[in-house]
Every structure is written in structure tokens, then in C-alpha cells.
Coordinates of C-alpha atoms in Angstrom, one line a residue:
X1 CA 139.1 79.7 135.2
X2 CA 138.6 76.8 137.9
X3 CA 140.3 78.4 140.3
X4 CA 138.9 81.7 140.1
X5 CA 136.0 80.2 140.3
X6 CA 136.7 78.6 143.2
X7 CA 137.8 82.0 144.9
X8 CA 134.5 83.8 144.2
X9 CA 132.9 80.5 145.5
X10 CA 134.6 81.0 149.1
X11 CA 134.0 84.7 149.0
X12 CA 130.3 84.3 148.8
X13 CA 130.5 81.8 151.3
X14 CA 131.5 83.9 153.4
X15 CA 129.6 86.9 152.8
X16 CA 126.4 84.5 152.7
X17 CA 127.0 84.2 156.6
X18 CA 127.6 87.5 157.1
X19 CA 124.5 89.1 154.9
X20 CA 122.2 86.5 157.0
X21 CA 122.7 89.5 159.5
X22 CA 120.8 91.4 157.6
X23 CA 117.0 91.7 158.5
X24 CA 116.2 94.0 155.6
X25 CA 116.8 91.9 152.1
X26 CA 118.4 92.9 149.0
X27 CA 115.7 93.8 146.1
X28 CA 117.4 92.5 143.0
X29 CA 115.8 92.7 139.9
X30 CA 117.3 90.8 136.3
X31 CA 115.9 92.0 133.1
X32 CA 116.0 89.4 130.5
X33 CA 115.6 85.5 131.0
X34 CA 118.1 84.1 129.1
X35 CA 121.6 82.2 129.6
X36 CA 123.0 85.9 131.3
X37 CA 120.0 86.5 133.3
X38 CA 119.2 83.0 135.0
X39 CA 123.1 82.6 135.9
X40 CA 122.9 86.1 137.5
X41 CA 119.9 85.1 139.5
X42 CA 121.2 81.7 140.3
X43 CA 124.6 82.9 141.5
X44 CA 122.6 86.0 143.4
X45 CA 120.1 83.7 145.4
X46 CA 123.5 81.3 146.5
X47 CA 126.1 84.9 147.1
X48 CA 123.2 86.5 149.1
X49 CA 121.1 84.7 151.6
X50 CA 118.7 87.6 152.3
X51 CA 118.1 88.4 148.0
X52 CA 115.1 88.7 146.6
X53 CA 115.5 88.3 142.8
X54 CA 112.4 89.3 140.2
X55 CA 113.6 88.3 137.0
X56 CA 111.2 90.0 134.1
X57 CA 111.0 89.5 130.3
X58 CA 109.0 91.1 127.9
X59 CA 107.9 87.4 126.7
X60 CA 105.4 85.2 128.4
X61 CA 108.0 82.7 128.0
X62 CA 111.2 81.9 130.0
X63 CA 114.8 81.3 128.8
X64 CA 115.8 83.9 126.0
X65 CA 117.4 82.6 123.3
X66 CA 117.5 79.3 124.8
X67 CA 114.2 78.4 123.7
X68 CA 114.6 81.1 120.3
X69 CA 117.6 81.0 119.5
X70 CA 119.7 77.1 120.1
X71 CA 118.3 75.2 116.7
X72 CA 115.8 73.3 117.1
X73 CA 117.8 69.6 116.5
X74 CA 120.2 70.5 119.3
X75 CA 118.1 69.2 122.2
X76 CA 121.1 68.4 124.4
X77 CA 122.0 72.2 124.6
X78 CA 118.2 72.9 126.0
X79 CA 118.7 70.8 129.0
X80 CA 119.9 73.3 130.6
X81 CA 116.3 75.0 131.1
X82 CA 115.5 72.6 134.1
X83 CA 118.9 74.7 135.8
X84 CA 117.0 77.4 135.0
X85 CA 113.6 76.3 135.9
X86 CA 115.3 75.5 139.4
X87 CA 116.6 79.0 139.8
X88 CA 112.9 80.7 138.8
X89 CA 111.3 78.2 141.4
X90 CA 113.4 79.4 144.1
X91 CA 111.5 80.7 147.1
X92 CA 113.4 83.8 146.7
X93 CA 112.6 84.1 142.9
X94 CA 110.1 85.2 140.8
X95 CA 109.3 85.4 137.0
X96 CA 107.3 88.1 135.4
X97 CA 106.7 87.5 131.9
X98 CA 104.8 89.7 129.1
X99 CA 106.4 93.2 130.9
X100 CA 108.9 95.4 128.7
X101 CA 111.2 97.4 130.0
X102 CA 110.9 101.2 128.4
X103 CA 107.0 100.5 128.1
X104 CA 105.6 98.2 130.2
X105 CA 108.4 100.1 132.8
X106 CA 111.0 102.4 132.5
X107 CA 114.5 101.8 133.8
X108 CA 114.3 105.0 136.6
X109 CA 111.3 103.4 137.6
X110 CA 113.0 99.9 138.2
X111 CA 115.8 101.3 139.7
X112 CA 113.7 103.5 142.2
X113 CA 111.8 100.2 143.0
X114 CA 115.0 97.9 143.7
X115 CA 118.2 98.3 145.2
X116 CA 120.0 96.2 142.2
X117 CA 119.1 95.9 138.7
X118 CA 120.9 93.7 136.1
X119 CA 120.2 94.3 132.4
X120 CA 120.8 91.1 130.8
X121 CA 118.8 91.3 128.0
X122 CA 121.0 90.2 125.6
X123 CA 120.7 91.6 121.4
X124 CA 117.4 91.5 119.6
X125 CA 118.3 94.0 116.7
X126 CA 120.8 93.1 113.5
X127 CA 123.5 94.9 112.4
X128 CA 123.7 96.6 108.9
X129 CA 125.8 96.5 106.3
X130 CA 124.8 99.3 104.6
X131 CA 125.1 98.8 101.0
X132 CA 123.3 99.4 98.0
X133 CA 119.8 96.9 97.9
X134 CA 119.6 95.8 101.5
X135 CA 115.7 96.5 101.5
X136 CA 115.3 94.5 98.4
X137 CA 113.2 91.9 99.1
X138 CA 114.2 88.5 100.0
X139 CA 117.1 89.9 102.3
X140 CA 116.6 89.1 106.0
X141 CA 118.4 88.8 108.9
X142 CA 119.7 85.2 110.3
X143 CA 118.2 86.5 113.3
X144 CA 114.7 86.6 111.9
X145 CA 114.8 83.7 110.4
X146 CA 115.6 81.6 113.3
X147 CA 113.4 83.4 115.4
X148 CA 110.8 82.2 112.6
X149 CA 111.7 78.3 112.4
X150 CA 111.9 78.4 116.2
X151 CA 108.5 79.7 117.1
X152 CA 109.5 83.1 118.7
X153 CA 106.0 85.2 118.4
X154 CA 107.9 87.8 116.9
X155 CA 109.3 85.7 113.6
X156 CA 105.6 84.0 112.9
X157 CA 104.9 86.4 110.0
X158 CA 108.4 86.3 108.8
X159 CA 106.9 84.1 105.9
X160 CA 110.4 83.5 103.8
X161 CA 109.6 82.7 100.5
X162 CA 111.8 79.1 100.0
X163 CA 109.9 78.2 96.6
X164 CA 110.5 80.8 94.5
X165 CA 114.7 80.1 94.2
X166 CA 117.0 77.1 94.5
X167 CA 119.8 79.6 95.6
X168 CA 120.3 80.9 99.0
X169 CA 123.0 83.0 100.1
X170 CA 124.3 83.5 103.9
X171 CA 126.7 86.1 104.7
X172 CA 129.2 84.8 107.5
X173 CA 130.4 81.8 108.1
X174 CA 129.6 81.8 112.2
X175 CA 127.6 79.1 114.2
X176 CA 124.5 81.4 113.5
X177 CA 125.0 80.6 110.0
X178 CA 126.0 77.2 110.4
X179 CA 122.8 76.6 112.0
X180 CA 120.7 78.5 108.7
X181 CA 122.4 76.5 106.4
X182 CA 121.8 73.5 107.9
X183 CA 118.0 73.7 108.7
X184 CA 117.8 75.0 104.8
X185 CA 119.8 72.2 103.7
X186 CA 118.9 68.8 106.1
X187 CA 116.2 66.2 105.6
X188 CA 112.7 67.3 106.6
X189 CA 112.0 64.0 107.6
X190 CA 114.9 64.3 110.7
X191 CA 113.5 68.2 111.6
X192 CA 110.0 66.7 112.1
X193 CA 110.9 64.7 115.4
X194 CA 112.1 68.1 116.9
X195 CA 110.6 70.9 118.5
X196 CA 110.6 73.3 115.1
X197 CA 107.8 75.5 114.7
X198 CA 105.4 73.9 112.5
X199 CA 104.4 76.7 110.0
X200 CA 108.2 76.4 109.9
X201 CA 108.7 72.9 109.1
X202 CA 105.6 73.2 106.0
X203 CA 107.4 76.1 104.4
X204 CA 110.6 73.7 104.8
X205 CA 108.8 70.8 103.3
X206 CA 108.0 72.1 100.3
X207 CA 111.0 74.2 99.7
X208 CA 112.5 74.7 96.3
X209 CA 116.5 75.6 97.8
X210 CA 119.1 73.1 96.4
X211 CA 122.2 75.0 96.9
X212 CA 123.4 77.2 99.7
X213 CA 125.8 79.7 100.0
X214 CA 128.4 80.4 103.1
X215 CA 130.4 83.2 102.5
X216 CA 132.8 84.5 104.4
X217 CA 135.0 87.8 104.3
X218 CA 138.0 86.2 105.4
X219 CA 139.9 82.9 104.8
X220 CA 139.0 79.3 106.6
X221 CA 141.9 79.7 108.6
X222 CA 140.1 82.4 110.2
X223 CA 136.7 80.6 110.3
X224 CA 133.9 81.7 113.3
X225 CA 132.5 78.3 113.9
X226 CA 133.1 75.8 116.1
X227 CA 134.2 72.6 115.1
X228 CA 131.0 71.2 116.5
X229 CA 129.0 73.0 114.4
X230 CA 131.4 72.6 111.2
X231 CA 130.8 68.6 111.7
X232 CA 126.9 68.4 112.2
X233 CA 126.8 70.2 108.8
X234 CA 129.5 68.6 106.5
X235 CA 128.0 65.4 108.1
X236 CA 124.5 65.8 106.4
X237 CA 123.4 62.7 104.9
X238 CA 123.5 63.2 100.7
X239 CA 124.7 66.6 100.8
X240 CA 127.7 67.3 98.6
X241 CA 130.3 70.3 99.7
X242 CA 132.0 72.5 97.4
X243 CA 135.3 74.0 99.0
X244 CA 137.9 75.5 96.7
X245 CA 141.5 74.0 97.3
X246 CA 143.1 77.4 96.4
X247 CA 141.3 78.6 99.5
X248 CA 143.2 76.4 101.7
X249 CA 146.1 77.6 100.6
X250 CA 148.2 79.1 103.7
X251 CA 150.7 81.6 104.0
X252 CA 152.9 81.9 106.9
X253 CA 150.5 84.4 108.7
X254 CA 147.8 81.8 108.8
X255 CA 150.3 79.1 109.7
X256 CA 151.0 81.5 112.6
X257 CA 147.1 82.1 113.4
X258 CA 146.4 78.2 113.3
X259 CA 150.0 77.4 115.6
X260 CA 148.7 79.3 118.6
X261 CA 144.8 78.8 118.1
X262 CA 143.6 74.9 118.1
X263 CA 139.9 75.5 117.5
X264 CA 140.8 77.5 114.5
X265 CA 143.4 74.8 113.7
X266 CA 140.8 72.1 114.1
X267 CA 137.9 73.8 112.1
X268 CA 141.0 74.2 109.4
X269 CA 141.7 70.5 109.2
X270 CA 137.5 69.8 108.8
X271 CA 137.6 71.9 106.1
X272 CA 140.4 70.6 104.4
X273 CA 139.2 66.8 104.9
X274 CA 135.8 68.0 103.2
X275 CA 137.2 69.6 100.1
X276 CA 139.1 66.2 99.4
X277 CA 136.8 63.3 100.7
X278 CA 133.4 64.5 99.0
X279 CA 132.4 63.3 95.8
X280 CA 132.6 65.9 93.2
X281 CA 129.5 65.2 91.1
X282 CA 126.0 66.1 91.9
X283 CA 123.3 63.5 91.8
X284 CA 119.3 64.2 90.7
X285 CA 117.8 66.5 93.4
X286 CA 121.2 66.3 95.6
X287 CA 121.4 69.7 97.5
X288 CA 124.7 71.3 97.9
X289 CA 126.7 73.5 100.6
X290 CA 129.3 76.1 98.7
X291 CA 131.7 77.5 101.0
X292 CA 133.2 80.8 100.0
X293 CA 136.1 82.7 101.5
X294 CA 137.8 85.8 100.8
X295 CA 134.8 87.8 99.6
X296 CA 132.8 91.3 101.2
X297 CA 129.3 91.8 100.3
X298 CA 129.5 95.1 98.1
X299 CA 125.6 95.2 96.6
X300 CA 122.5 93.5 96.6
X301 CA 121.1 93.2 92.8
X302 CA 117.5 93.9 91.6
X303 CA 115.6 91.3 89.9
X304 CA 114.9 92.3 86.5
X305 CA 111.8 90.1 86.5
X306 CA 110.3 90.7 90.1
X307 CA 110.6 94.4 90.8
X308 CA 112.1 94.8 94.4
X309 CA 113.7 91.8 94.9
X310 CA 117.1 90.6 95.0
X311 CA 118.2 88.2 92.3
X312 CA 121.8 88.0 93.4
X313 CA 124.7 89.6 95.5
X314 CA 127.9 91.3 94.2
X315 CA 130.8 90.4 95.9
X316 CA 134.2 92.2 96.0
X317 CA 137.5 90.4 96.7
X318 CA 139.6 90.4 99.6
X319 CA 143.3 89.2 101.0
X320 CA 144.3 89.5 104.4
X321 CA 146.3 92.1 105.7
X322 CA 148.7 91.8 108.8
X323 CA 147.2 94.5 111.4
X324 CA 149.3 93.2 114.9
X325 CA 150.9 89.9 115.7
X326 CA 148.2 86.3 114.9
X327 CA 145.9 89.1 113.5
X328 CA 144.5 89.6 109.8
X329 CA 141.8 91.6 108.5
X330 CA 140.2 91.7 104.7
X331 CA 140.6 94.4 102.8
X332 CA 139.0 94.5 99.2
X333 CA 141.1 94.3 95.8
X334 CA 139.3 96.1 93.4
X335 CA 138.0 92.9 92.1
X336 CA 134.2 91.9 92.0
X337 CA 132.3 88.7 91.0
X338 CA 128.3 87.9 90.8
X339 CA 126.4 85.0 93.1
X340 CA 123.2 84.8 91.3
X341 CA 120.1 84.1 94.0
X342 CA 116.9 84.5 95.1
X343 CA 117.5 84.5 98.7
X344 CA 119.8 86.2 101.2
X345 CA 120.1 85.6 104.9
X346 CA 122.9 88.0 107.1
X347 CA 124.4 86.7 109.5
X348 CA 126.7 88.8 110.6
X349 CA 126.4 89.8 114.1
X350 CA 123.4 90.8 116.6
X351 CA 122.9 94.3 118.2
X352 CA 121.7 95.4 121.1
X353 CA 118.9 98.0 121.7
X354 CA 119.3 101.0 124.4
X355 CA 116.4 102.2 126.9
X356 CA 116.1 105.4 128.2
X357 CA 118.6 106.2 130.6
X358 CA 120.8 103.8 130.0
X359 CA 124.3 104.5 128.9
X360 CA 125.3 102.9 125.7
X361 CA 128.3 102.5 123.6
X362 CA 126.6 102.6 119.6
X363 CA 129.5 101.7 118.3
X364 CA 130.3 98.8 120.3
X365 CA 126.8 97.9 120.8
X366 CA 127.5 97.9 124.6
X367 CA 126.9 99.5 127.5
X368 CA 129.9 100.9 128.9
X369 CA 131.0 98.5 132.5
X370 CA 133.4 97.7 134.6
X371 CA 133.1 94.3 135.5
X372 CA 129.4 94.2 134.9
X373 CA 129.1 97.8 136.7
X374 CA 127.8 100.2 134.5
X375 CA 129.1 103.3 133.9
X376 CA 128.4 106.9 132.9
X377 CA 131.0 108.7 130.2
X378 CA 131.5 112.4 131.1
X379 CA 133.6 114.6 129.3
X380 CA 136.7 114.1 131.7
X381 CA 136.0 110.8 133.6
X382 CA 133.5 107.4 133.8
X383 CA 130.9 107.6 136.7
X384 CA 129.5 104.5 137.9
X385 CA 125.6 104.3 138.1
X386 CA 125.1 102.9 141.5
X387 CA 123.3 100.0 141.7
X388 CA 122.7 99.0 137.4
X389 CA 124.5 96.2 136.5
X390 CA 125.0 94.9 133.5
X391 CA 125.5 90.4 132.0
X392 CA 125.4 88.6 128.9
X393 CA 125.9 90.6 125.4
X394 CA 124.9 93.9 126.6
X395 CA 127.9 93.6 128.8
X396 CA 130.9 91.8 126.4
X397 CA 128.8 92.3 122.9
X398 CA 127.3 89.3 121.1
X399 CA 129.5 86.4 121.2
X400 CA 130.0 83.5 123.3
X401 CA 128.0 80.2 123.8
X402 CA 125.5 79.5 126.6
X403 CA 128.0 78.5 129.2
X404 CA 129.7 82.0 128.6
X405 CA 127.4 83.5 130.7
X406 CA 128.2 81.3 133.6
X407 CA 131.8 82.7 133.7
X408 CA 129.7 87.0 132.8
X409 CA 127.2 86.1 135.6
X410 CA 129.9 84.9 138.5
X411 CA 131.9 88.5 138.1
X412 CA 128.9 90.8 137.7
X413 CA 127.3 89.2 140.3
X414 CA 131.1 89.3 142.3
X415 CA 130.6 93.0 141.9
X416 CA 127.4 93.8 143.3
X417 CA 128.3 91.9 146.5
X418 CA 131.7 94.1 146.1
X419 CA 129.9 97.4 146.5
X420 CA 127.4 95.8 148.9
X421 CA 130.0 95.4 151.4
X422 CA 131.0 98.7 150.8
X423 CA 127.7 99.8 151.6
X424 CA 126.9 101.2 148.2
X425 CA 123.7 99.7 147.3
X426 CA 121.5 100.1 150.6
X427 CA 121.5 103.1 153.1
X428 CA 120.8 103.0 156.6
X429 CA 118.4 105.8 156.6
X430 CA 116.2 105.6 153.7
X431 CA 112.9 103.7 153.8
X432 CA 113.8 100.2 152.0
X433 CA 112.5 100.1 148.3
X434 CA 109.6 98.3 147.7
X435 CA 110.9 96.2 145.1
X436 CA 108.2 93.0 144.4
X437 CA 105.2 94.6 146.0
X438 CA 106.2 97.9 144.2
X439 CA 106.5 96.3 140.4
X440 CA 103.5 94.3 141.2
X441 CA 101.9 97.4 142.2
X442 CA 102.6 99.5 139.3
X443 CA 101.9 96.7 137.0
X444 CA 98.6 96.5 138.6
X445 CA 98.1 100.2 138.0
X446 CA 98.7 99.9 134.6
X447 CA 96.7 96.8 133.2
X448 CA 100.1 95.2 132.7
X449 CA 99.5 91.5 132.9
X450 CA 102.2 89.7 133.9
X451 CA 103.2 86.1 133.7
X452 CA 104.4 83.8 136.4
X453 CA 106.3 81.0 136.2
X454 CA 103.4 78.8 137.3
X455 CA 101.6 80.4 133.9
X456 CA 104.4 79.1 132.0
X457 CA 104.1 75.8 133.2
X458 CA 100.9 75.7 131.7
X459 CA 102.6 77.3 128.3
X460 CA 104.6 74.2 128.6
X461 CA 102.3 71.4 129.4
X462 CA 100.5 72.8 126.1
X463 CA 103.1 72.6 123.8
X464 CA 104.4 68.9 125.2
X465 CA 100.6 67.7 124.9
X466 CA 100.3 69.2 121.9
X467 CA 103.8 67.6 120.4
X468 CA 103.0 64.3 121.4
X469 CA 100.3 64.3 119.1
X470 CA 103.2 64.7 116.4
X471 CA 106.0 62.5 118.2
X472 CA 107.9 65.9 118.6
X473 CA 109.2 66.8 122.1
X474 CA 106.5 70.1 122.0
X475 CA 104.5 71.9 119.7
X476 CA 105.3 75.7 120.2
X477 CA 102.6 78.3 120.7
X478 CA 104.1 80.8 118.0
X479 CA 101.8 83.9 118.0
X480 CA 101.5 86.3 120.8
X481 CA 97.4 85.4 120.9
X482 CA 98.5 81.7 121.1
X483 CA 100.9 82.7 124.5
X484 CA 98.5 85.0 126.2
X485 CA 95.6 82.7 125.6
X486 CA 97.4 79.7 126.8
X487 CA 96.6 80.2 130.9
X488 CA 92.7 80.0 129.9
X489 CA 90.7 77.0 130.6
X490 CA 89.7 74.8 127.9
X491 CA 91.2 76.8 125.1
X492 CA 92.0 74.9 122.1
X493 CA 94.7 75.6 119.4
X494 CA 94.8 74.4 115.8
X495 CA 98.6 73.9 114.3

């Protein structure tokens, strides 16, 4: 990867001498602020010494799921918003917060208005299982629920209920739902000295869950997390694990998987060390973590006492089938057991959401690309749309961690100066595109107010006074009044 990197580096070198040429500049524009869309900017501004990059986001707030997404006590993965904060003070940057594409804009209009857009942002809708009782009640997404403990405006009136069950259970055994099961499951007393939303960290306080749930469809030699992950949560102080020793079981497929795959390998050994080192009774109070392999979700079950609200999940069995070589899917036996709970998170994957006019591959949850270049199915051949671009999960699908869209960002962004240089992005006769002046413009028109970057250094100067107060590193602003209000002189916020 270094040394590709290395060869894009020199290219843009090169073309960055070439493009200063140029009198007319490039209009870029990034949708989404996140991870994908400040890497694309960063890597546009250094490629392209004449770009002028607008990067826009239908929050008031910067940074995507940096800010909503990274749990709240992993404060080394957030340093990377002063990177980001660099990139949006750039000379030949703006931010322009609070606008949505498909209402506060639509994509033709963007596209008419720049002579390079990048979608990049990223998947904030759930995939669904779609089985029997997935409206009950008490089911929610691991999405929402992180959106809620971390302060996003749109998770504030999640309200989970955490009192009325000791049982939670959380479908896939991913970092997402590494991350659930441990705020469910860690001290209060370490979340209070981190930035976690503070209607969050109430509910948490005075939550009734004991044991929790990670269940997973396939076996733990198969595993999603990261061994990072796997430790911060067997490593939580009083917590005991429950891992069954049958489970770790292998057959020679699995010794296969683990031979040519050492994160999987590694995350095998944790869970093996756990399932022998822990204590095996339960003290007064003492929470506990069940891990579960080798189970689907087949139903969600109806409390009997609290119409409409899930009491527990069904589960059928699985084994592994061989489907190609160091690859093994579940497949269901015919077999079913009960988990009796009053709480349900899914984590099992994020989706993206399509705009208007804007190829998309539903099943996939994509939109179709060539190297970040989107493209245009017909019925005999794939047509690229000049000058969209693509980064980050709408590109590859939601996986990844944060520094995966370094590596997304450095070849969509080695496309665009491709076709740049092949002089498919600006003509020599047309009038230029208005680009900045033109959104700002149209905005205008439309009682759109936008946020700069300077409006969300206030946002921030808030929330850090405001955490102080609390020996936290900030108090987020959680509802959308909160944000919008924040830029106002002298206005005061009670948390």
C-alpha cells in the first residue's frame, strides 16, 4: 500500500505544477464530512493547486461519524478532527453545514454548479432482517442507539428504555456491537469523564441491564471484530464472560480460515483465553457478557404482559458450510432455541440512502463505480456520469475503520485528476460553473442557512466550556434547537 502511495504522491506532484497553469480553478464540491469526505478534500486541495473544495453536510456539525459514531471512551481515535479541522481551514476550503442534499439541493443542481462532486456521505439507514416482530418495541438499531449515547440531534428522542429488563440482546458480534455492549455493560463512573451525551449517561446510571447478549450467526473463528475492540471489552473491570468451550471447537475449515488470516487468528486466541481464565460464578450485582455463536435470528417474541413489546428472540441453529476455498457461510439446522429479553439492539450492518439521480446498486447498498467514478447501468453497457464521484461507504459499502478512507480518498481523488487531464471535467468553451458563489447563491434564495466552519467553532467552544463544568472533555449540544441556537450571543443551555 506504501508504495502505491507513494506513486499517486509523485503523480500529483507533478500534475500540481502543471494545473498551476490553469487560471480558471476546479470547483469541487464533497458531500458529507466524515472520515471519506475530509481525506477527499485534503488529498484534492494538495493533487490540485487551483481547487476550490466546498465540503457540505446536512449537520451544523463537522466530521460524520467521527464525532457520532467512534464511542465516546475512545478519545485517541477523535484526534484525528484537528487533520480535519486543518483541511476545512484551508484557504481553498469551505464548510457549509445544516444543507441536505435532495432538499436543501438536489444533486443536478450541484452538479450544474461545480465541475466535480464527490458523494461521500457515508450510510445513515439500517439494514433489515425481515422477520416476524421487528416493529415490536424495544427492537432498535445499533445505529440509533449510538447516535443516542453520542449526542447526534437525530438519536436525542431515541429514549431506550434500560429499566424495565436486565436482559439485552445484540445481534452481531462486529466492533459496532462491541462498542453497544460495552457502554451497556462498563462502569458509569469511567463514562462520566468522556464526552457521552448526558441524557445518555442518566438513562445509563440508572439502568436495570445485568446481562448482555452477543450473538453471532457464525462461529468465533469467523468473528467481525478487531482484537482491539475484543480486549477493551473482556477487559472490563468485574464483568464476568460466558463463552461456551464447545464453540471453540475447530474443524479443519476453520483451522484453514485462522492459518491464512491473523486478525481472525488473534481474536480466536482472546476468545479462547476468556472462556478459561474467568471465574465462573457470578457475584451480587456482577453484570455479565454472553457470547453466542452459531445462531440466526428467526423471530422476535411478543410480551405476554406488555402488548407490543419484545420479551425475547428465537434463534435458529446454524453450522458452517464450505462455499469456496477459506470461506464458510451459516446455514440453519432446523433447530431453534429461546433468549428471553427485554431489549434488542441489531447490529448488523448500515445502509446507505439514494438521492435523486443518482445511480444505486439496492442490493449492494452502493452506488455502482469504477474507482470512485460513478457509473450509469444500461441494458447493454456502464456509462460513466462525468464528473460524480463517489468515497467512503457509498463507494465499497459499510466496512472499514477511519483510516480506510485515507487509502478510498487517495484513488477516487487519483481519478478525477485522471479524467482532468483528459480534459473531461472542464471545457474550453463553456462559461466556468459558478460553483461557491452559485451554492451560496441559491442557498440564499432559499432561506437555507448554512453553517461555516467559524459557526462551528463557536459549537465547539460551547460544548468544551460547558464540559469543563463536568470534568468531561465537552458537553454536546444534542437537539437540533441546541445546534442552530448555538452561533447566538448570550444563549444559555441547561444539560
Amino acid at each position: 500500500m506504501l508504495p502505491m502511495r507513494i506513486f499517486h504522491s509523485k503523480r500529483w506532484l507533478c500534475r500540481s505544477f502543471s494545473n498551476i497553469l490553469h487560471s480558471e480553478p476546479l470547483r469541487v464540491c464533497v458531500v458529507g464530512s466524515g472520515p471519506a469526505g475530509c481525506y477527499t478534500a485534503e488529498k484534492m486541495l494538495k493533487a490540485h493547486q487551483q481547487a476550490q473544495v466546498d465540503i457540505i453536510d446536512r449537520l451544523p456539525t463537522p466530521f460524520g461519524l467521527v464525532r457520532s459514531g467512534v464511542a465516546p471512551d475512545h478519545p485517541e481515535t477523535k484526534i484525528v478532527v484537528n487533520q480535519f479541522s486543518r483541511v476545512a481551514q484551508h484557504e481553498r476550503c469551505s464548510f457549509f453545514g445544516n444543507v441536505t442534499l435532495g432538499s436543501s439541493i438536489s444533486l443536478s443542481e450541484l452538479r450544474k454548479l461545480y465541475d466535480v462532486v464527490v458523494l461521500a456521505y457515508g450510510a445513515e439507514s439500517d439494514r433489515n432482517l425481515g422477520i416476524p416482530g421487528e416493529n415490536l418495541k424495544g427492537v432498535i438499531s445499533a445505529r440509533e442507539f449510538v447516535w443516542w449515547y453520542n449526542g447526534h440531534p437525530d438519536g436525542r428522542n431515541l429514549d431506550p428504555d434500560l429499566k424495565s429488563t436486565d436482559t439485552a440482546v445484540i445481534l452481531g458480534q462486529g466492533n459496532v456491537a462491541l462498542d453497544v455492549a460495552r457502554i451497556l455493560l462498563r462502569p458509569t463512573t469511567e463514562l462520566a469523564t468522556t464526552d457521552i451525551a448526558s441524557h445518555a449517561l442518566a438513562a445509563l446510571e440508572e439502568s436495570s441491564i445485568r446481562v448482555v447478549y452477543l450473538v453471532g450467526r457464525r462461529g468465533p473463528a469467523q468473528a467481525a471484530c478487531t482484537a482491539k475492540e475484543l480486549r477493551e471489552v473482556l477487559g472490563i473491570h468485574n464483568l464476568d464472560i460466558s463463552i461456551k468451550e464447545s464453540d471453540l471447537l475447530l474443524t479443519p475449515a476453520d483451522e484453514e480460515e485462522l492459518k491464512s488470516n491473523r486478525i481472525h487468528r488473534r481474536i480466536f486466541e482472546l476468545l479462547s483465553k476468556a472462556a478459561t481464565s474467568r471465574p465462573r460464578h457470578t457475584g451480587l450485582n456482577q453484570r455479565q457478557l454472553r457470547f453466542v455463536f452459531f445462531r440466526k435470528p428467526d423471530s422476535f417474541q411478543e410480551s405476554k404482559d406488555s402488548t407490543g413489546h419484545v420479551s425475547g428472540v428465537r434463534f435458529e441453529k446454524t453450522v458452517l458450510k464450505g462455499v469456496g476455498p477459506g470461506k464458510q457461510i451459516a446455514v440453519g439446522t432446523g433447530e431453534f432455541e429461546d433468549i428471553k429479553c427485554g431489549m434488542v439492539l441489531k447490529s448488523i450492518g448500515y445502509k446507505s440512502v439514494p438521492v435523486d439521480g443518482l445511480p444505486f446498486d439496492h442490493k449492494k447498498g452502493i452506488v455502482p463505480n469504477d474507482k470512485g467514478r460513478v457509473l450509469h447501468e444500461t441494458t447493454d453497457t456502464a456509462v460513466l456520469e462525468e464528473g460524480l464521484y463517489v468515497c467512503g461507504w457509498l463507494k465499497r459499502g459499510p466496512t472499514g475503520i477511519v483510516a480506510t478512507n485515507l487509502y478510498c480518498a487517495e484513488e477516487t481523488v487519483s481519478s478525477i485528476l485522471e479524467d482532468l487531464e483528459k480534459g473531461a471535467l472542464i471545457s474550453s468553451t463553456a462559461a466556468p460553473k459558478p460553483g461557491r458563489d452559485g451554492l451560496l447563491n441559491l442557498l440564499h434564495n432559499r432561506n437555507v442557512r448554512n453553517f461555516s466552519f467559524h459557526d462551528w467553532e463557536k459549537i465547539d467552544f460551547e460544548e468544551r466550556k460547558l464540559g469543563s463544568l463536568r470534568n468531561k472533555p465537552r458537553e454536546k449540544l444534542a437537539t437540533w434547537n441546541e445546534l442552530l441556537s448555538a452561533t447566538s450571543e448570550g444563549t444559555e443551555y441547561s444539560t
